Coordinates of C-alpha atoms in Angstrom, one line a residue:
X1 CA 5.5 10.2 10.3
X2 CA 6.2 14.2 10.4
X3 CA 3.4 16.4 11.1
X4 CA 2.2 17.7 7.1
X5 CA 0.5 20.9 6.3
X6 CA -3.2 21.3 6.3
X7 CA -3.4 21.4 2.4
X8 CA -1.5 18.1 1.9
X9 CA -4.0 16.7 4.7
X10 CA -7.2 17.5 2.4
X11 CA -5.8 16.3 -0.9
X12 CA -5.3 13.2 1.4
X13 CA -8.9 13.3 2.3
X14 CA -9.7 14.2 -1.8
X15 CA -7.6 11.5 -2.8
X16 CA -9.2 8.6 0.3
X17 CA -13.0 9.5 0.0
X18 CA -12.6 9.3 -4.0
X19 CA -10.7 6.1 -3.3
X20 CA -13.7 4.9 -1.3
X21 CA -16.3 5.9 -3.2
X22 CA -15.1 3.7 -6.1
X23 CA -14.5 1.0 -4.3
X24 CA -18.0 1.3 -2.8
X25 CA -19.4 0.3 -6.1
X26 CA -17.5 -3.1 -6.6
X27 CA -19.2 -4.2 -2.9
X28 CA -22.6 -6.0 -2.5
X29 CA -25.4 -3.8 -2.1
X30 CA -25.7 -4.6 1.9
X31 CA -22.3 -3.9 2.0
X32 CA -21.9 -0.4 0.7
X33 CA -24.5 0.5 2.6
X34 CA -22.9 0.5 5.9
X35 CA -22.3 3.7 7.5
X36 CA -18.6 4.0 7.7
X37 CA -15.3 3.3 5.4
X38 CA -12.3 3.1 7.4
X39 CA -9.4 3.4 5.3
X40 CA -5.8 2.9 6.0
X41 CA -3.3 2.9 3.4
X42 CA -0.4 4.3 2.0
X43 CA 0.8 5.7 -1.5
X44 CA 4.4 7.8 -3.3
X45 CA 6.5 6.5 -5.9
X46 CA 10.1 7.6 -7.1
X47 CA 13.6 6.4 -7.0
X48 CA 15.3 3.8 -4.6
X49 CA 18.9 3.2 -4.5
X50 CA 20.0 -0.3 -4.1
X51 CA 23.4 -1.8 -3.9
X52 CA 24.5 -1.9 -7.6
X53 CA 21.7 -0.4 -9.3
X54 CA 18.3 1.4 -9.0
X55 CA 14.7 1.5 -10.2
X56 CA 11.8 3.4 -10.0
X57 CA 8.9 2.8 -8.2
X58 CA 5.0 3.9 -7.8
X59 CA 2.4 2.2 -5.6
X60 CA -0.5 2.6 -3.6
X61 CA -2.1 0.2 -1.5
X62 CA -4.8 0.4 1.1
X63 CA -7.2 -1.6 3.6
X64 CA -10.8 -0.3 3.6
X65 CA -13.3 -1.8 6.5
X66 CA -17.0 -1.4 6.1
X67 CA -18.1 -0.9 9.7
X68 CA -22.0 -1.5 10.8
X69 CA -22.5 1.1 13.4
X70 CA -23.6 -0.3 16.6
X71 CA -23.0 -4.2 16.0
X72 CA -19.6 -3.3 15.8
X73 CA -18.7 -5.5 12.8
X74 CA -16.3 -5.0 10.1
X75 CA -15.2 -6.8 6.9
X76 CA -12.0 -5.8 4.7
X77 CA -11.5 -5.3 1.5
X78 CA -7.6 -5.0 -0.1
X79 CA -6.9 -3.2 -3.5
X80 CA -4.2 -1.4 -4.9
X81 CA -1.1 -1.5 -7.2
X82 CA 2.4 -1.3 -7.5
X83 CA 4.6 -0.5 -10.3
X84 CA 8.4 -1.6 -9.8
X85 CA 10.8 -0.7 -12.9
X86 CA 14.5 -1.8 -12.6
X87 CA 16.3 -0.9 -15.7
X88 CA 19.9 -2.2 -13.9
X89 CA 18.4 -5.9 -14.2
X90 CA 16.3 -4.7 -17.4
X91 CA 13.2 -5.9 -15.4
X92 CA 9.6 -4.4 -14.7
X93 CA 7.2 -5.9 -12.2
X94 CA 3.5 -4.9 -12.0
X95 CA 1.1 -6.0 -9.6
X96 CA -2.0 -7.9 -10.2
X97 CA -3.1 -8.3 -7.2
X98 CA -3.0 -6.6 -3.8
X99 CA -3.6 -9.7 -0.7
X100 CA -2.5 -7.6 2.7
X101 CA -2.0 -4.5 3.7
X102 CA -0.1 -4.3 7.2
X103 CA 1.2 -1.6 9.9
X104 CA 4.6 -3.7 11.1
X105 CA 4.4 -1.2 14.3
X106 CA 7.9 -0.4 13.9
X107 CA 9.5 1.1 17.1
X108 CA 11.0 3.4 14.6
X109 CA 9.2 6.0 11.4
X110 CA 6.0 4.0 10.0
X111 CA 6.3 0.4 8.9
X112 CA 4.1 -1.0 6.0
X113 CA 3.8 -3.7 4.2
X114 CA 2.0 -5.0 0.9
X115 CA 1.4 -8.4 -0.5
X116 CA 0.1 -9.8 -3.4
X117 CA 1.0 -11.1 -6.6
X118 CA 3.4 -9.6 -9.8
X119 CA 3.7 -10.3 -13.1
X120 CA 7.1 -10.1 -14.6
X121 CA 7.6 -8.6 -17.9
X122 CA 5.2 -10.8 -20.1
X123 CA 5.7 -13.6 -17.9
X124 CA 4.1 -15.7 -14.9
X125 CA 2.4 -14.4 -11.9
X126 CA 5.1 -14.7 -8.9
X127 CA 3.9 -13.8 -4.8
X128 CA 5.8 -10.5 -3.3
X129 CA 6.3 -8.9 -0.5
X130 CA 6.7 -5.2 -0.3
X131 CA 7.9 -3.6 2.8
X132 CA 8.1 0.5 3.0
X133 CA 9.9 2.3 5.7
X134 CA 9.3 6.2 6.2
X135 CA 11.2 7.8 8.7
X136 CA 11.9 11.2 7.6
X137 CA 10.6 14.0 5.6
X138 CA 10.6 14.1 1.5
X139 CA 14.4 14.1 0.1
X140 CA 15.9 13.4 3.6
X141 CA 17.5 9.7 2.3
X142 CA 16.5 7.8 4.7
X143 CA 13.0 5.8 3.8
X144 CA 13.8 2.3 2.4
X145 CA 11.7 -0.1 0.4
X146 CA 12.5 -3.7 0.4
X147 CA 10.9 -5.7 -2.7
X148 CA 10.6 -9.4 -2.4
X149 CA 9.1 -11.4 -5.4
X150 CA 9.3 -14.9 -6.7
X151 CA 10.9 -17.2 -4.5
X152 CA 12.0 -15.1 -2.1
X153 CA 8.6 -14.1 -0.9
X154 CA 7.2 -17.5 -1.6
X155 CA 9.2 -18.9 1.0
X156 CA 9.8 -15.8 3.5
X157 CA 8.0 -15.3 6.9
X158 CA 5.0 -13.7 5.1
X159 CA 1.9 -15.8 3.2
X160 CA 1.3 -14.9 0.0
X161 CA -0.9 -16.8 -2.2
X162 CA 0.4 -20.1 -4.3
X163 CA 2.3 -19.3 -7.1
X164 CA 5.1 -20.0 -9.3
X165 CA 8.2 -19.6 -7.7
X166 CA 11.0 -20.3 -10.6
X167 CA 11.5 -16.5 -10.7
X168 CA 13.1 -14.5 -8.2
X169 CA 14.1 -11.0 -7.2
X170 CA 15.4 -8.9 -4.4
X171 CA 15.9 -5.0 -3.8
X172 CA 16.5 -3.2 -0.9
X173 CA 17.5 0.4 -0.7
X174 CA 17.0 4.0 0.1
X175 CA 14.3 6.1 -1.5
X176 CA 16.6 8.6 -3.0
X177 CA 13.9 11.0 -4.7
X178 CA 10.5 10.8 -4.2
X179 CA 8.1 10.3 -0.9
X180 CA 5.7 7.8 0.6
X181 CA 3.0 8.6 2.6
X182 CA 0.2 7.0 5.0
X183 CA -3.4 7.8 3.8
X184 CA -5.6 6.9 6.5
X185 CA -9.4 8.5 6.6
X186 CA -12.4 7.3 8.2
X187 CA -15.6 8.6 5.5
X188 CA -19.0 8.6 6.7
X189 CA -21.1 7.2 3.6
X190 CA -24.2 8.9 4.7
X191 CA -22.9 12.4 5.1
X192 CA -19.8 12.2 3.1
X193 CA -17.8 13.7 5.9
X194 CA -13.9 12.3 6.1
X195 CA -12.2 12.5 9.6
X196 CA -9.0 11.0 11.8
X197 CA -9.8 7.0 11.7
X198 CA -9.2 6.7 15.1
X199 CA -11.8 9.7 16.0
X200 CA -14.9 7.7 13.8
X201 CA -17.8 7.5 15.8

């Protein structure tokens, strides 16, 4: 990931602590309590270039942990979306449900992936798996997105949860306008203070 300036790296902290703060409400009372959110995630949309066609794309995903200070614990919690609109194949997919969010630990750029569940159009809900590459800086060419759904997912190397798996789809391309980027914050729910993740207390 290439070094950003210092006002893109507070609207990331504007954008995570407003992320975690509403998540914060959906969580059990004990849990919202605890003293920090880590949150690692990523988020972009625009244009990806696939052999014989290409569609356009928004998502954001993330993986928040509610650590407990000195015990050490930590549960996760998954939520996002992910918007996928291929007018080649006159199909839209819209997620309904966010499972995983990963780091792939790529030797190369920053790997990610999502999973979850789709809908199709005004059809069935159909497993995917949604892995983002981002080696380069905004309009370089060379980030790729690879969209699994349907059967292809369903029986790929990654889980996803049971589904119907009649439908199937598969795109993988270059982002050709547009940018993904990582969005990982560590927020301290007492003080409200947002720092590196890997620098939390």
């Amino acid at each position: 990931m290439k070094p950003v300036a210092t006002h893109v790296v507070d609207r990331r902290m504007a954008i995570g602590a407003g992320i975690a703060a509403a998540t914060g409400l959906a969580w059990p009372r004990h849990q919202a309590m605890r003293r920090v959110i880590i949150q690692r995630g990523i988020a972009g949309g625009g244009v990806v270039q696939y052999d014989g066609g290409a569609a356009s794309f928004s998502l954001f995903a993330s993986s928040l942990a509610f650590e407990e200070g000195e015990t050490g614990g930590a549960e996760r919690v998954f939520v996002g979306t992910v918007t996928w609109a291929d007018e080649t194949v006159g199909e839209t997919l819209v997620c309904t449900r966010v499972t995983n969010y990963e780091n792939l630990n790529s030797e190369v750029g920053e790997a990610r992936r999502i999973e979850g569940l789709m809908r199709a159009g005004d059809g069935g809900e159909y497993p995917f798996v949604m892995d983002v590459l981002n080696l380069d800086a905004p309009g370089a060419g060379t980030d790729t997105v690879t969209l699994m759904v349907g059967a292809s997912a369903a029986f790929g190397e990654a889980a996803t949860p049971v589904a119907e798996t009649e439908f199937n789809y598969f795109a993988q391309g270059t982002i050709v306008s547009g940018d993904v980027q990582d969005i990982d914050l560590a927020i301290d729910v007492d003080t409200g203070d947002v720092s590196d993740p890997d620098a939390a207390p």
